[in-house]
PDB file of C-alpha atoms in Angstrom:
ATOM      1  CA  UNK A  23     -11.238 -11.834 -11.365  1.00 76.00           C
ATOM      2  CA  UNK A  24      -9.539  -8.797 -12.816  1.00 89.00           C
ATOM      3  CA  UNK A  25      -5.860  -8.077 -13.218  1.00 93.00           C
ATOM      4  CA  UNK A  26      -4.054  -5.655 -10.951  1.00 93.00           C
ATOM      5  CA  UNK A  27      -3.278  -3.411 -13.923  1.00 96.00           C
ATOM      6  CA  UNK A  28      -6.971  -3.148 -14.835  1.00 94.00           C
ATOM      7  CA  UNK A  29      -7.888  -2.522 -11.204  1.00 94.00           C
ATOM      8  CA  UNK A  30      -5.341   0.295 -10.986  1.00 95.00           C
ATOM      9  CA  UNK A  31      -6.772   1.849 -14.163  1.00 95.00           C
ATOM     10  CA  UNK A  32     -10.327   1.594 -12.846  1.00 95.00           C
ATOM     11  CA  UNK A  33      -9.391   3.166  -9.519  1.00 95.00           C
ATOM     12  CA  UNK A  34      -7.821   6.125 -11.320  1.00 95.00           C
ATOM     13  CA  UNK A  35     -10.921   6.508 -13.529  1.00 95.00           C
ATOM     14  CA  UNK A  36     -13.171   6.401 -10.488  1.00 94.00           C
ATOM     15  CA  UNK A  37     -11.459   9.440  -8.951  1.00 94.00           C
ATOM     16  CA  UNK A  38     -13.291  11.718 -11.394  1.00 94.00           C
ATOM     17  CA  UNK A  39     -16.675  10.034 -10.994  1.00 94.00           C
ATOM     18  CA  UNK A  40     -19.466  11.535  -8.933  1.00 96.00           C
ATOM     19  CA  UNK A  41     -21.618   9.166  -6.868  1.00 95.00           C
ATOM     20  CA  UNK A  42     -24.619   8.261  -9.021  1.00 94.00           C
ATOM     21  CA  UNK A  43     -26.577   6.791  -6.156  1.00 93.00           C
ATOM     22  CA  UNK A  44     -26.922   7.664  -2.501  1.00 94.00           C
ATOM     23  CA  UNK A  45     -28.240   4.970  -0.204  1.00 92.00           C
ATOM     24  CA  UNK A  46     -30.164   6.329   2.779  1.00 91.00           C
ATOM     25  CA  UNK A  47     -31.430   5.051   6.086  1.00 90.00           C
ATOM     26  CA  UNK A  48     -33.580   2.317   4.519  1.00 90.00           C
ATOM     27  CA  UNK A  49     -30.387   0.545   3.460  1.00 87.00           C
ATOM     28  CA  UNK A  50     -30.150  -2.086   0.737  1.00 90.00           C
ATOM     29  CA  UNK A  51     -33.724  -2.575  -0.318  1.00 92.00           C
ATOM     30  CA  UNK A  52     -34.661  -4.594  -3.391  1.00 94.00           C
ATOM     31  CA  UNK A  53     -35.311  -1.403  -5.342  1.00 95.00           C
ATOM     32  CA  UNK A  54     -31.826  -0.088  -4.499  1.00 94.00           C
ATOM     33  CA  UNK A  55     -30.232  -3.343  -5.670  1.00 95.00           C
ATOM     34  CA  UNK A  56     -32.236  -3.194  -8.910  1.00 96.00           C
ATOM     35  CA  UNK A  57     -31.155   0.411  -9.508  1.00 96.00           C
ATOM     36  CA  UNK A  58     -27.488  -0.441  -8.877  1.00 96.00           C
ATOM     37  CA  UNK A  59     -27.736  -3.310 -11.377  1.00 96.00           C
ATOM     38  CA  UNK A  60     -29.326  -0.996 -13.976  1.00 96.00           C
ATOM     39  CA  UNK A  61     -26.582   1.582 -13.547  1.00 96.00           C
ATOM     40  CA  UNK A  62     -23.869  -1.081 -13.737  1.00 96.00           C
ATOM     41  CA  UNK A  63     -25.397  -2.374 -16.945  1.00 96.00           C
ATOM     42  CA  UNK A  64     -25.363   1.138 -18.444  1.00 95.00           C
ATOM     43  CA  UNK A  65     -21.989   2.377 -17.255  1.00 95.00           C
ATOM     44  CA  UNK A  66     -19.940  -0.628 -16.034  1.00 94.00           C
ATOM     45  CA  UNK A  67     -18.091   1.541 -13.476  1.00 97.00           C
ATOM     46  CA  UNK A  68     -20.122   3.370 -10.825  1.00 96.00           C
ATOM     47  CA  UNK A  69     -19.595   5.124  -7.528  1.00 97.00           C
ATOM     48  CA  UNK A  70     -22.133   4.817  -4.697  1.00 96.00           C
ATOM     49  CA  UNK A  71     -22.300   6.745  -1.432  1.00 96.00           C
ATOM     50  CA  UNK A  72     -23.889   5.366   1.736  1.00 93.00           C
ATOM     51  CA  UNK A  73     -25.173   7.181   4.764  1.00 92.00           C
ATOM     52  CA  UNK A  74     -23.963   5.916   8.100  1.00 90.00           C
ATOM     53  CA  UNK A  75     -27.558   4.939   8.923  1.00 89.00           C
ATOM     54  CA  UNK A  76     -27.703   2.706   5.822  1.00 88.00           C
ATOM     55  CA  UNK A  77     -24.942   0.486   7.115  1.00 87.00           C
ATOM     56  CA  UNK A  78     -26.329   0.076  10.620  1.00 82.00           C
ATOM     57  CA  UNK A  79     -24.326  -2.252  12.886  1.00 84.00           C
ATOM     58  CA  UNK A  80     -22.220  -3.758  10.092  1.00 85.00           C
ATOM     59  CA  UNK A  81     -18.664  -2.782   9.319  1.00 91.00           C
ATOM     60  CA  UNK A  82     -18.087  -0.719   6.169  1.00 91.00           C
ATOM     61  CA  UNK A  83     -15.951  -3.338   4.421  1.00 93.00           C
ATOM     62  CA  UNK A  84     -18.471  -6.113   5.099  1.00 92.00           C
ATOM     63  CA  UNK A  85     -21.256  -3.896   3.805  1.00 91.00           C
ATOM     64  CA  UNK A  86     -19.304  -3.065   0.627  1.00 93.00           C
ATOM     65  CA  UNK A  87     -18.669  -6.765  -0.029  1.00 94.00           C
ATOM     66  CA  UNK A  88     -22.359  -7.519   0.483  1.00 93.00           C
ATOM     67  CA  UNK A  89     -23.328  -4.867  -2.075  1.00 94.00           C
ATOM     68  CA  UNK A  90     -20.885  -6.318  -4.606  1.00 95.00           C
ATOM     69  CA  UNK A  91     -22.186  -9.852  -4.058  1.00 95.00           C
ATOM     70  CA  UNK A  92     -25.850  -8.901  -4.297  1.00 94.00           C
ATOM     71  CA  UNK A  93     -25.282  -6.924  -7.507  1.00 95.00           C
ATOM     72  CA  UNK A  94     -22.959  -9.490  -9.155  1.00 95.00           C
ATOM     73  CA  UNK A  95     -20.211  -6.911  -9.497  1.00 96.00           C
ATOM     74  CA  UNK A  96     -16.602  -6.490  -8.429  1.00 96.00           C
ATOM     75  CA  UNK A  97     -15.640  -4.191  -5.585  1.00 96.00           C
ATOM     76  CA  UNK A  98     -12.893  -1.986  -7.022  1.00 96.00           C
ATOM     77  CA  UNK A  99     -12.338   0.589  -4.316  1.00 95.00           C
ATOM     78  CA  UNK A 100     -13.811   1.664  -1.003  1.00 95.00           C
ATOM     79  CA  UNK A 101     -13.005   4.724   1.049  1.00 94.00           C
ATOM     80  CA  UNK A 102     -15.194   5.540   4.016  1.00 91.00           C
ATOM     81  CA  UNK A 103     -18.804   5.461   2.906  1.00 94.00           C
ATOM     82  CA  UNK A 104     -18.026   5.567  -0.823  1.00 96.00           C
ATOM     83  CA  UNK A 105     -17.851   2.365  -2.899  1.00 96.00           C
ATOM     84  CA  UNK A 106     -16.769   1.868  -6.505  1.00 97.00           C
ATOM     85  CA  UNK A 107     -18.243  -1.127  -8.342  1.00 97.00           C
ATOM     86  CA  UNK A 108     -17.372  -2.623 -11.715  1.00 97.00           C
ATOM     87  CA  UNK A 109     -19.284  -5.005 -13.931  1.00 94.00           C
ATOM     88  CA  UNK A 110     -17.279  -7.283 -16.213  1.00 83.00           C
TER      89      UNK A 110
END
C-alpha cells in the first residue's frame, strides 16, 4: 500500500501526463496487458484511456480495478474512461 501523501503527489503528477495507451473495442487482451506491464516497468506512472466499447457491460470502477490487478499495479486515480496506474 502507498501513503496518502504519496498518492496525492502521484495524482498531481498524473495531471500533466498524456495517455500512453488507448484500449479499443477488443478490450483487455493478453497483448494489452503485456504492453501495460512494459510501460509500467519503464515509467512507473502511466495513464491509460479506454473506449466505452472496451469496458462492455462492466462498470468503470470494476474495470479499472481489474486492470490494476492483472498488471500487478496500484490504481492511483480514475476519472471517466481514464485510469492512472503506478508500479511500486
